[in-house]
PDB file of C-alpha atoms in Angstrom:
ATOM      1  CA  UNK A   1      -0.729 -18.027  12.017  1.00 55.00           C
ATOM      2  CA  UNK A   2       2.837 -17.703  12.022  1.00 89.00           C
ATOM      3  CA  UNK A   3       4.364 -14.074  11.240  1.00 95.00           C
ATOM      4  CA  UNK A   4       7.914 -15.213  10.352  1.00 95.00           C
ATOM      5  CA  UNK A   5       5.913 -18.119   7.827  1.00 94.00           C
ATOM      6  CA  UNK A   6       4.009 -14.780   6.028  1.00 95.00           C
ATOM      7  CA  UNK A   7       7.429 -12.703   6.003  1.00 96.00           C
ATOM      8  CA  UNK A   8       9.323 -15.909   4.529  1.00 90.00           C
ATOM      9  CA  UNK A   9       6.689 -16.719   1.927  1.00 90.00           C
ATOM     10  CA  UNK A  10       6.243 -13.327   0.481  1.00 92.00           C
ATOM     11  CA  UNK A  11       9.917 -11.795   0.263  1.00 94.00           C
ATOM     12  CA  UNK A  12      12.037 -14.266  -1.272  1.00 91.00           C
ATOM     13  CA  UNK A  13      15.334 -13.622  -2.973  1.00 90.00           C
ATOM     14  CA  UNK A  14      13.387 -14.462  -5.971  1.00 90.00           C
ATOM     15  CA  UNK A  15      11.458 -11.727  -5.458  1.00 89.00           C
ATOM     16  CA  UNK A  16      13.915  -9.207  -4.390  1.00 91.00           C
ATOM     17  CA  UNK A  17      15.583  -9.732  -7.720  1.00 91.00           C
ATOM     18  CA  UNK A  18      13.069  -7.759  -9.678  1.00 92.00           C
ATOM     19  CA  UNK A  19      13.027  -4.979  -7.687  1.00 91.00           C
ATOM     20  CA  UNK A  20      15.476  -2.045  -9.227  1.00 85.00           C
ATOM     21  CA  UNK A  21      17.087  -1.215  -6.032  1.00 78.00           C
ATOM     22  CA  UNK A  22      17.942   2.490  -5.323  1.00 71.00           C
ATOM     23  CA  UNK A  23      19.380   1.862  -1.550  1.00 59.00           C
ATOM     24  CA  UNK A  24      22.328  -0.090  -1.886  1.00 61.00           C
ATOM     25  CA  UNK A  25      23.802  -2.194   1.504  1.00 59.00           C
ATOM     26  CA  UNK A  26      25.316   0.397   3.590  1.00 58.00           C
ATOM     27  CA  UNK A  27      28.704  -0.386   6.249  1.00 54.00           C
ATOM     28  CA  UNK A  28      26.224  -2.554   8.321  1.00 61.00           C
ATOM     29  CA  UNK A  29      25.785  -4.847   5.104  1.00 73.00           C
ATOM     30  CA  UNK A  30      22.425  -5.816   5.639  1.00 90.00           C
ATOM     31  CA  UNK A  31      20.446  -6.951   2.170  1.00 91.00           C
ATOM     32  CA  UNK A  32      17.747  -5.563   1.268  1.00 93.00           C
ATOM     33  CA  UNK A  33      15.591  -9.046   1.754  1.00 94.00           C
ATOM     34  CA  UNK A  34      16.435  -8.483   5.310  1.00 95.00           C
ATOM     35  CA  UNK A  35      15.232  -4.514   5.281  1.00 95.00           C
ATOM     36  CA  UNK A  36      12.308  -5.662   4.055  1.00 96.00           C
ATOM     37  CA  UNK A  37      11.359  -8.702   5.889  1.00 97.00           C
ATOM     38  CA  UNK A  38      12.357  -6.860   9.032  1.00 98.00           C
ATOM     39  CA  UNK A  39       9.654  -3.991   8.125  1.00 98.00           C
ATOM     40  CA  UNK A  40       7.015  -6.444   7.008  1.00 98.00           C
ATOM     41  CA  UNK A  41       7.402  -8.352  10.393  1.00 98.00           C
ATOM     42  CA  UNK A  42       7.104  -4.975  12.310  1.00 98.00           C
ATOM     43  CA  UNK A  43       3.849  -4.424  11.084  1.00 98.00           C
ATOM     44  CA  UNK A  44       2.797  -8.181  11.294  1.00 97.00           C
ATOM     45  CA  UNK A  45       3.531  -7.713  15.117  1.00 97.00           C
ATOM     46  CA  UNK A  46       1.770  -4.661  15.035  1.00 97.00           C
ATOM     47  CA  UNK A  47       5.690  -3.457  16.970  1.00 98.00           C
ATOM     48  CA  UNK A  48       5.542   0.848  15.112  1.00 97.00           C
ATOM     49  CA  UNK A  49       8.075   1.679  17.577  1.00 97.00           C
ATOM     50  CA  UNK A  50      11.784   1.038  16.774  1.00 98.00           C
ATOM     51  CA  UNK A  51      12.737   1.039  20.368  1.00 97.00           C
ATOM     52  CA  UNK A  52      10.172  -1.409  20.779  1.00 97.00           C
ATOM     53  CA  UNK A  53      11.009  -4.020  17.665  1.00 98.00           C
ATOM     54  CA  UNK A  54      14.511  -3.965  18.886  1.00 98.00           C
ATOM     55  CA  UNK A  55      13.564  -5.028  22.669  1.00 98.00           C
ATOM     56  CA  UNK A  56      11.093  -7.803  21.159  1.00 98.00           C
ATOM     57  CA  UNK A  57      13.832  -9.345  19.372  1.00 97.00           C
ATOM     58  CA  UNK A  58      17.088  -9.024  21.222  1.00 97.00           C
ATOM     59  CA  UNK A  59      13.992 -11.239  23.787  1.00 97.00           C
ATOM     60  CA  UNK A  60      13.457 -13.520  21.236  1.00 96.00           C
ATOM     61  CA  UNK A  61      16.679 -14.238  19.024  1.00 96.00           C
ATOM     62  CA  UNK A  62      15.567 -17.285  17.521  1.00 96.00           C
ATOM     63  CA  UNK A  63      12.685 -15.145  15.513  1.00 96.00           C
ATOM     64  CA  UNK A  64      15.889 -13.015  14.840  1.00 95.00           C
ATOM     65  CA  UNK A  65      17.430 -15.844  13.102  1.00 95.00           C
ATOM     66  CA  UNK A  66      14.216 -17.107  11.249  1.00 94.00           C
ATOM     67  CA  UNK A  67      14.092 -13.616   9.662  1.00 95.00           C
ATOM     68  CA  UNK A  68      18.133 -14.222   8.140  1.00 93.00           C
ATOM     69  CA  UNK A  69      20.045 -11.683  10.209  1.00 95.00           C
ATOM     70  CA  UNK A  70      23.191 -12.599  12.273  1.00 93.00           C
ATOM     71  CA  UNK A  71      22.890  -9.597  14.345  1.00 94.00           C
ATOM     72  CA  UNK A  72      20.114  -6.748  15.540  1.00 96.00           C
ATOM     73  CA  UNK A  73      20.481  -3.442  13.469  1.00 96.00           C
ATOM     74  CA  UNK A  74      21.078  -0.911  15.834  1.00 96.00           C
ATOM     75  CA  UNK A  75      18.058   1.415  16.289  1.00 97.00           C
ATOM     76  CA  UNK A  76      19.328   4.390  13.897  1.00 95.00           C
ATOM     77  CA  UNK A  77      20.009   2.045  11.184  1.00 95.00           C
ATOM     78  CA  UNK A  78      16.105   0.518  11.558  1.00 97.00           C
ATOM     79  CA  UNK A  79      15.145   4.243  11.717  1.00 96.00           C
ATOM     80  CA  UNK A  80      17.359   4.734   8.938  1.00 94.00           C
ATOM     81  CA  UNK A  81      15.286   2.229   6.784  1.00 95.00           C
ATOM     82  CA  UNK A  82      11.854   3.718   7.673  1.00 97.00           C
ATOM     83  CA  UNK A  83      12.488   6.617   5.801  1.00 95.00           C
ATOM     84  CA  UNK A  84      15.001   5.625   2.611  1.00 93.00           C
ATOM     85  CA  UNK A  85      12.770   2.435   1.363  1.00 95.00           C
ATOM     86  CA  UNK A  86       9.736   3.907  -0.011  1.00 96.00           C
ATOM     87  CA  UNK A  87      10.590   3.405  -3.887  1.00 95.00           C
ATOM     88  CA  UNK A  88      11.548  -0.166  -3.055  1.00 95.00           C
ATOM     89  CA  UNK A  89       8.452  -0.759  -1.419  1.00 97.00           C
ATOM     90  CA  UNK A  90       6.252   0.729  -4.200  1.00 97.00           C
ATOM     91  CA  UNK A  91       7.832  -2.133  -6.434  1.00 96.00           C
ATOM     92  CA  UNK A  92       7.317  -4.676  -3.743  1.00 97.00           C
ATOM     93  CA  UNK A  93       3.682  -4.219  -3.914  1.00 98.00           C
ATOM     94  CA  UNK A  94       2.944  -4.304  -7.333  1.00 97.00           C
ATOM     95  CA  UNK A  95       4.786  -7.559  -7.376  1.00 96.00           C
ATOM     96  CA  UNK A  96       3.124  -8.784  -5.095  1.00 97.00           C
ATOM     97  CA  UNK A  97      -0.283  -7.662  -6.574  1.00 97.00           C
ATOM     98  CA  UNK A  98       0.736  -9.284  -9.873  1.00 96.00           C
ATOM     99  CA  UNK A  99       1.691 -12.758  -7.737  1.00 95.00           C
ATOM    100  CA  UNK A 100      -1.940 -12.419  -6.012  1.00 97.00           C
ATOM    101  CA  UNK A 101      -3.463 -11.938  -9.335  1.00 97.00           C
ATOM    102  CA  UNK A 102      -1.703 -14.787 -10.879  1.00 95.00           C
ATOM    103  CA  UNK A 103      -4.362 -16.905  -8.445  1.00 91.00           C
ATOM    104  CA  UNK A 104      -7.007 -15.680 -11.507  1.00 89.00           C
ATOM    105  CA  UNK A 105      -9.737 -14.793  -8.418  1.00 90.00           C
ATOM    106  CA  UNK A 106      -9.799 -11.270  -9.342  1.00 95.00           C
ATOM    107  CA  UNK A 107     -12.660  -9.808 -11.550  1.00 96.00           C
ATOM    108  CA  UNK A 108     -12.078  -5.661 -10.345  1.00 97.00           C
ATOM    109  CA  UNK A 109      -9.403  -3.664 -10.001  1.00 98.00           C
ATOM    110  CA  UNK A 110     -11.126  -0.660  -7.503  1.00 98.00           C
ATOM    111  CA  UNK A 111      -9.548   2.926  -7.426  1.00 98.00           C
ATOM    112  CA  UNK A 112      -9.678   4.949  -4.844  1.00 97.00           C
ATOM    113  CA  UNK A 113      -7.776   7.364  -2.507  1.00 97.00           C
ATOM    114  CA  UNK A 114      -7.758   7.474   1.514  1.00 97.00           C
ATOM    115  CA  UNK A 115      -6.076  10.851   3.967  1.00 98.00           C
ATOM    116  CA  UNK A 116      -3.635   9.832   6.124  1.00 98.00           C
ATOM    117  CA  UNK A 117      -3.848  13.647   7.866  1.00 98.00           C
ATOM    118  CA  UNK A 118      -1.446  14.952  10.096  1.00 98.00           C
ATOM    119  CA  UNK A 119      -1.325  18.456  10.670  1.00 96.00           C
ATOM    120  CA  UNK A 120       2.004  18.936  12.318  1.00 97.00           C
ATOM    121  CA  UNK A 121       3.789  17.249   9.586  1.00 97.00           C
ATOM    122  CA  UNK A 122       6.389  19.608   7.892  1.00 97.00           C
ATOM    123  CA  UNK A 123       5.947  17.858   4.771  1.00 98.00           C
ATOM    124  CA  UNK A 124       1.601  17.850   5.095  1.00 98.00           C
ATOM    125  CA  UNK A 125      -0.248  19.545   2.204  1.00 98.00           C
ATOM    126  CA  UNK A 126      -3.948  21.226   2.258  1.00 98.00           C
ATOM    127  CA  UNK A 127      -6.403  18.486  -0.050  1.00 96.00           C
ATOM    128  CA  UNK A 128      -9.829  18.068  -0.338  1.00 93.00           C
ATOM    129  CA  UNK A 129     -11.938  14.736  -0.348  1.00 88.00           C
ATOM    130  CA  UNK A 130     -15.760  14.295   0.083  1.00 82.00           C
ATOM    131  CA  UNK A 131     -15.349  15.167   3.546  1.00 85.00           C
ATOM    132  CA  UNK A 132     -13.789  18.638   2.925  1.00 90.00           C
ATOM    133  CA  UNK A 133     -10.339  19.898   3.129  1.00 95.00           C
ATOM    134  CA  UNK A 134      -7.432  18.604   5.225  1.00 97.00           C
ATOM    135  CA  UNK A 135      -3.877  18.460   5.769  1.00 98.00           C
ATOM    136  CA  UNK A 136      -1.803  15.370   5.152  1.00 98.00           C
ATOM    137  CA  UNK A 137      -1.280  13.297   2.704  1.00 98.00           C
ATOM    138  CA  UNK A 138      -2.724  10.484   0.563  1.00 98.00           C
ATOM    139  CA  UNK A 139      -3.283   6.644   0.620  1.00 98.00           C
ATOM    140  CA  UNK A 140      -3.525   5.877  -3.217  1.00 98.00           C
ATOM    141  CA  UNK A 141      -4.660   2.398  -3.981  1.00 98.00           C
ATOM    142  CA  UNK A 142      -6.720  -0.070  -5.596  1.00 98.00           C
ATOM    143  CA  UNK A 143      -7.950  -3.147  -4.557  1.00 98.00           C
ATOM    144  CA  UNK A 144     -10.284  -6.327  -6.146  1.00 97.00           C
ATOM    145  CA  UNK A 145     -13.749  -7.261  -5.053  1.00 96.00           C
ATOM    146  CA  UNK A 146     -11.685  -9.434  -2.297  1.00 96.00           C
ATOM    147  CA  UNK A 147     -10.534  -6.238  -0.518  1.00 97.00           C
ATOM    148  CA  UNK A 148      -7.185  -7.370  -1.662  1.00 98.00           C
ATOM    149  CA  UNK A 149      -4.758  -4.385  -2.182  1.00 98.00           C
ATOM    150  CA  UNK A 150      -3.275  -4.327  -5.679  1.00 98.00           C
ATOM    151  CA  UNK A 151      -1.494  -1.326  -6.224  1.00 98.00           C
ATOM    152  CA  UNK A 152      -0.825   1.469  -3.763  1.00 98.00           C
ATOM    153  CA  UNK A 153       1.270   5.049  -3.910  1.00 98.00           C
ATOM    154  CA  UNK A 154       1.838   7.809  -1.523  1.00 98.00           C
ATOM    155  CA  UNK A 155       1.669  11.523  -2.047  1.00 98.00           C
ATOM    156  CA  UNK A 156       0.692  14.555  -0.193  1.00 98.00           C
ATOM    157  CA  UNK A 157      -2.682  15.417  -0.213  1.00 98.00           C
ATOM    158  CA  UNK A 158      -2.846  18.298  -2.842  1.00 98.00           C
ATOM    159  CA  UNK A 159      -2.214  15.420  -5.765  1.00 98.00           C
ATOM    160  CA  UNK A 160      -5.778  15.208  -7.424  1.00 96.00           C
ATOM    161  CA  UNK A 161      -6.711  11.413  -7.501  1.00 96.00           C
ATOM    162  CA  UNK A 162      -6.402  11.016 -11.144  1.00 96.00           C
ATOM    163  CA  UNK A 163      -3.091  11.692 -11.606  1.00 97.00           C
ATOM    164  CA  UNK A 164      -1.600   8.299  -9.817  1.00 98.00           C
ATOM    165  CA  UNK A 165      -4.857   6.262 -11.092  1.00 98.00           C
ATOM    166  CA  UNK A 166      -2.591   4.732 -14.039  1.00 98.00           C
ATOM    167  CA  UNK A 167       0.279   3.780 -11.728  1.00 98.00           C
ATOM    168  CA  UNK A 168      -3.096   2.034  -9.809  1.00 98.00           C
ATOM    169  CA  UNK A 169      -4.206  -0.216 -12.759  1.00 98.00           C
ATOM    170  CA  UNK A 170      -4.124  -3.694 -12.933  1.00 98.00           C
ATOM    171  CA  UNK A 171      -5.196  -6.544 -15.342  1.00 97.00           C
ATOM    172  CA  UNK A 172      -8.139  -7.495 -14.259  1.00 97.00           C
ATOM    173  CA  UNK A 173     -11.853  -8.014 -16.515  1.00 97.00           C
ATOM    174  CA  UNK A 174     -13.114  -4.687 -15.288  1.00 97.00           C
ATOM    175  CA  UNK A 175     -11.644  -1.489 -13.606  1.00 98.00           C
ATOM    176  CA  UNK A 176     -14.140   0.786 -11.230  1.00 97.00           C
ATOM    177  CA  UNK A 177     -13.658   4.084  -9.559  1.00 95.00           C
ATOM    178  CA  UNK A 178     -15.490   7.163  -8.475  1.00 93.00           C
ATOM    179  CA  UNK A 179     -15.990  10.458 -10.787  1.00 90.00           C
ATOM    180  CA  UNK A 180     -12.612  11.507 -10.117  1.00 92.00           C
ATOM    181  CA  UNK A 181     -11.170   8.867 -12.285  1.00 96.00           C
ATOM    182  CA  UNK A 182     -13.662   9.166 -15.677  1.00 94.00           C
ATOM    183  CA  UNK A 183     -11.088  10.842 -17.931  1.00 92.00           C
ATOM    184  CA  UNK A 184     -10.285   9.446 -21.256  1.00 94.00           C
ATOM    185  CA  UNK A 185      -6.765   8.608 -20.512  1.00 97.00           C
ATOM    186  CA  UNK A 186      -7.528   6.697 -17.695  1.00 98.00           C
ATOM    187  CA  UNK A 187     -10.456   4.886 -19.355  1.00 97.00           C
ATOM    188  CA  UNK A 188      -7.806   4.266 -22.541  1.00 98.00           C
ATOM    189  CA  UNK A 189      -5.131   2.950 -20.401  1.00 98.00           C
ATOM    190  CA  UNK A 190      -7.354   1.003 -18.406  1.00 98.00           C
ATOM    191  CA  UNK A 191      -8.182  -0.770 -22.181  1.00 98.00           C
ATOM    192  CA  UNK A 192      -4.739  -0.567 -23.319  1.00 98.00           C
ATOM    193  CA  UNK A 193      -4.684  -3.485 -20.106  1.00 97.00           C
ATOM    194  CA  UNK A 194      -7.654  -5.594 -21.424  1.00 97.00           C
ATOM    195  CA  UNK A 195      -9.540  -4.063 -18.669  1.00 97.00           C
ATOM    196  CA  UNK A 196     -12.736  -2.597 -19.075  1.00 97.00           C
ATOM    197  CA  UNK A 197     -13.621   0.904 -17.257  1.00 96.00           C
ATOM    198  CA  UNK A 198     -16.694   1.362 -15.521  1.00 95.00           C
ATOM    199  CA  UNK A 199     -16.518   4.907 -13.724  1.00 94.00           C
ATOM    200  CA  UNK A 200     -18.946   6.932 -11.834  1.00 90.00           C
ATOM    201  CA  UNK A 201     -20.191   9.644 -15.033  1.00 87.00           C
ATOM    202  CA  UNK A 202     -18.936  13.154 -14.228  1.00 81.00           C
ATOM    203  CA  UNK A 203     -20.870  15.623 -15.885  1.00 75.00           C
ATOM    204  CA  UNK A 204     -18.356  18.528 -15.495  1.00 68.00           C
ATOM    205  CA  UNK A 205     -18.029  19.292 -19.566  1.00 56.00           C
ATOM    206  CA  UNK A 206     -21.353  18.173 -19.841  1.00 60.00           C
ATOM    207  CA  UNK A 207     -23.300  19.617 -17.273  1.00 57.00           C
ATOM    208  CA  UNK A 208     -25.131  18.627 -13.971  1.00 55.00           C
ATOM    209  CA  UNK A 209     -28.509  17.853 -16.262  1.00 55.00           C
ATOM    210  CA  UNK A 210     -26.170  15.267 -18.634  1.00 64.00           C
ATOM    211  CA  UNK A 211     -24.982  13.742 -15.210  1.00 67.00           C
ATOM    212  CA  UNK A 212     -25.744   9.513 -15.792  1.00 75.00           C
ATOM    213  CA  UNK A 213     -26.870   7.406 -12.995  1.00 80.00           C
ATOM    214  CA  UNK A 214     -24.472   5.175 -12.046  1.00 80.00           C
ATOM    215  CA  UNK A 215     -24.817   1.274 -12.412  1.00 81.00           C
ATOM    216  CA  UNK A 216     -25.679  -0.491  -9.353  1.00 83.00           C
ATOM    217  CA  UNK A 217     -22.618  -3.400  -9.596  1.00 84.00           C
ATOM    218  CA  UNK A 218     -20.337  -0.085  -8.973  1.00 88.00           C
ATOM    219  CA  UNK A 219     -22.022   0.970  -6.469  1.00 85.00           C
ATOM    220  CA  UNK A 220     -21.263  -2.096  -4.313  1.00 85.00           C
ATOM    221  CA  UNK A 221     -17.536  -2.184  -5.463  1.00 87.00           C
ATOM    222  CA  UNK A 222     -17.077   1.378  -4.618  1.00 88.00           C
ATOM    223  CA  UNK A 223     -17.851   0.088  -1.075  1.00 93.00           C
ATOM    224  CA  UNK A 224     -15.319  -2.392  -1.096  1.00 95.00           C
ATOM    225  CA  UNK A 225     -12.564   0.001  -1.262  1.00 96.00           C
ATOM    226  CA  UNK A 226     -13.868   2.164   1.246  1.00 95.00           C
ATOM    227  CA  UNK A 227     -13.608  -0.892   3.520  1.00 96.00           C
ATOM    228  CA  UNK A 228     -10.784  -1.587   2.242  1.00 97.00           C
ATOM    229  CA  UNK A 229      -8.988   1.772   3.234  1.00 97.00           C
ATOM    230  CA  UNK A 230     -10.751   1.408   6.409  1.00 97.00           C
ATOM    231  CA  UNK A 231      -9.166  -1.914   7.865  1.00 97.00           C
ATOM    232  CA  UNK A 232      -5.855  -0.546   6.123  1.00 98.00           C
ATOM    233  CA  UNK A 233      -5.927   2.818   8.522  1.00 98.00           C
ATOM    234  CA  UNK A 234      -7.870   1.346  11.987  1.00 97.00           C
ATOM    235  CA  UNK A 235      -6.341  -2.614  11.953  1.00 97.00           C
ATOM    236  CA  UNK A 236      -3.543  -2.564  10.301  1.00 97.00           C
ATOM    237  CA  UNK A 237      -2.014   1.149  10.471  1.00 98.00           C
ATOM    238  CA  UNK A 238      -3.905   1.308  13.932  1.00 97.00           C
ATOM    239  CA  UNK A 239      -3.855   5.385  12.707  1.00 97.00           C
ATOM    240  CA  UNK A 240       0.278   5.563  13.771  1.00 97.00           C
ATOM    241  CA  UNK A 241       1.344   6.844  10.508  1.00 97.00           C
ATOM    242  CA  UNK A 242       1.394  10.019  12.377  1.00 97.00           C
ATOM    243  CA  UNK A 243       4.545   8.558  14.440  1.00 96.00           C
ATOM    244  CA  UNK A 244       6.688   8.661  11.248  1.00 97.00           C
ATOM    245  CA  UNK A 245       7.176  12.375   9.664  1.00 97.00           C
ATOM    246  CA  UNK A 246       8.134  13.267   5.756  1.00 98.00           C
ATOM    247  CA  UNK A 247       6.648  11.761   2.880  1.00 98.00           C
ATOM    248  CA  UNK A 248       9.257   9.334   2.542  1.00 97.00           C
ATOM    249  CA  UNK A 249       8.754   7.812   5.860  1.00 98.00           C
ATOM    250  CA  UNK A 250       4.720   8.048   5.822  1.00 98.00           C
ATOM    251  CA  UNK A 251       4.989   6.269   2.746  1.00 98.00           C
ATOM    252  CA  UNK A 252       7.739   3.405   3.918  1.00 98.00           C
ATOM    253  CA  UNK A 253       5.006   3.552   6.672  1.00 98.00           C
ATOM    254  CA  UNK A 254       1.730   3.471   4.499  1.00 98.00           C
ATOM    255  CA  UNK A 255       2.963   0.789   1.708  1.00 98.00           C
ATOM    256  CA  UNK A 256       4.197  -1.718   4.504  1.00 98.00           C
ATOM    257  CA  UNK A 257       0.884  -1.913   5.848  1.00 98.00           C
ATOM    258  CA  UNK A 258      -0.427  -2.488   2.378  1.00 98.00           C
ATOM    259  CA  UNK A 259       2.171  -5.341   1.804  1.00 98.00           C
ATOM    260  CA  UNK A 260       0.693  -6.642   5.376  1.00 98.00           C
ATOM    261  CA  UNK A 261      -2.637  -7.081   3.411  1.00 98.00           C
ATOM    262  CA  UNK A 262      -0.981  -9.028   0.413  1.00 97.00           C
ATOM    263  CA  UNK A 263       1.135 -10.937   2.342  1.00 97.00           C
ATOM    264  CA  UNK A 264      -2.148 -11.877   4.392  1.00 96.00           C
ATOM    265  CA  UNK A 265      -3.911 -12.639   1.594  1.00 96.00           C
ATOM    266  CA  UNK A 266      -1.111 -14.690  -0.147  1.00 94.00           C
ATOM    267  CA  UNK A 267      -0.699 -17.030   3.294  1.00 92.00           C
ATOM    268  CA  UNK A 268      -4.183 -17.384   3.206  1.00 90.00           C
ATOM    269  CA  UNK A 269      -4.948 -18.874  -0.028  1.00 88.00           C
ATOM    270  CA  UNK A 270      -1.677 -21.089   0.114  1.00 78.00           C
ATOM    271  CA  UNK A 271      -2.865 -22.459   3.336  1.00 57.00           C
ATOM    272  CA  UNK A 272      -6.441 -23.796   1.916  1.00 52.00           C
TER     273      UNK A 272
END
């Protein structure tokens, strides 16, 4: 498996042209199809570390090439990227969630939200998961019963789950999600998309002795995400997002790794 075949398949002109784009070209010039291929193939390689990126390709200039670019960005340009591309990249991956769902294999869309802590960021919020408190931020996303990401945000960690689970839905025959999620605006927007809600009961206006049980086909989706979140952070992350600080950057950071797992994904099913 090629990198430079994934980063050339999934961002495409074409696809750049739907994006609404907030960073414009600056002196250097550079497009943003060649921001974000460059980014995509950073994480492909698995290469975090500017310094690092830069000595891999000034060793290699044909990949260079492959990628589009006449010349290396200089290392405070890359850096620049990293931080100022996170609304770009939010777009990215929802179009590339709807292309993904456009192969009709897709029967959930799974919510669910993952801590990307780091305590010595200046940006880093208290929040609380199942787990207990921490300090960070948040990996908001939602994937199908494929573990293929669909929709992903960033935030610090004091946003409550249900506030970004709209911006999470997709079109798919049934949506799923823990108790955080069973709100009736969710559940009507999640309609309002032709996709039926099927959320863990929370009993909190009801009381504990209303609480439902929950059905047992959520039960083994809820896992899914879980994983899901789990490869994103230990393979794919490899738990660096602490190398990039402010929101900005941890999300540039966080979404490219989720567009690693579409891009994936997408090269795999075009390749059967």
């Amino acid at each position: 498996m090629e990198a430079l075949d994934i980063v050339n398949e999934v961002i495409t002109h074409k696809s750049i042209a739907q994006i609404n784009v907030r960073v414009r070209p600056g002196p250097e010039g550079y497009a943003l199809v060649l921001r974000l291929r460059l980014l995509l193939y950073a994480h492909l390689m698995a290469l975090f570390s500017t310094r690092k990126l830069r000595n891999h390709l000034k060793k290699r200039p044909e990949k260079l090439k492959c990628l589009l670019f006449q010349t290396l960005p200089d290392r405070r340009t890359i850096d620049r990227w990293k931080k100022k591309l996170d609304k770009e990249l939010e777009q990215l991956v929802r179009l590339t969630g709807d292309k993904y769902l456009q192969t009709k294999i897709s029967e959930w869309t799974i919510l669910d939200s993952t801590p990307l802590v780091d305590e010595f960021d200046s940006e880093s919020k208290i929040g609380y998961n199942s787990q207990g408190s921490f300090k960070g931020f948040k990996l908001h996303m939602s994937c199908d019963e494929k573990e293929v990401p669909l929709r992903a945000v960033v935030t610090t960690a004091n946003v409550h789950d249900s506030q970004k689970a709209e911006e999470l839905l997709a079109p798919t025959e049934r949506t799923g999600g823990d108790s955080g999620y069973d709100n009736k605006s969710i559940k009507q927007a999640a309609k309002n998309i032709g996709s039926k809600p099927i959320f863990v009961h929370n009993p909190r206006r009801e009381g504990k002795e209303k609480k439902r049980k929950t059905p047992k086909i959520l039960k083994k989706v809820r896992v899914i995400i879980e994983q899901c979140n789990g490869f994103i952070k230990s393979e794919v992350m490899q738990h660096a997002w602490t190398i990039v600080k402010g929101l900005a950057a941890k999300t540039v950071f966080a979404l490219t790794a989720v567009l690693t797992m579409q891009s994936l994904a997408l090269y795999s099913i075009g390749t059967k």
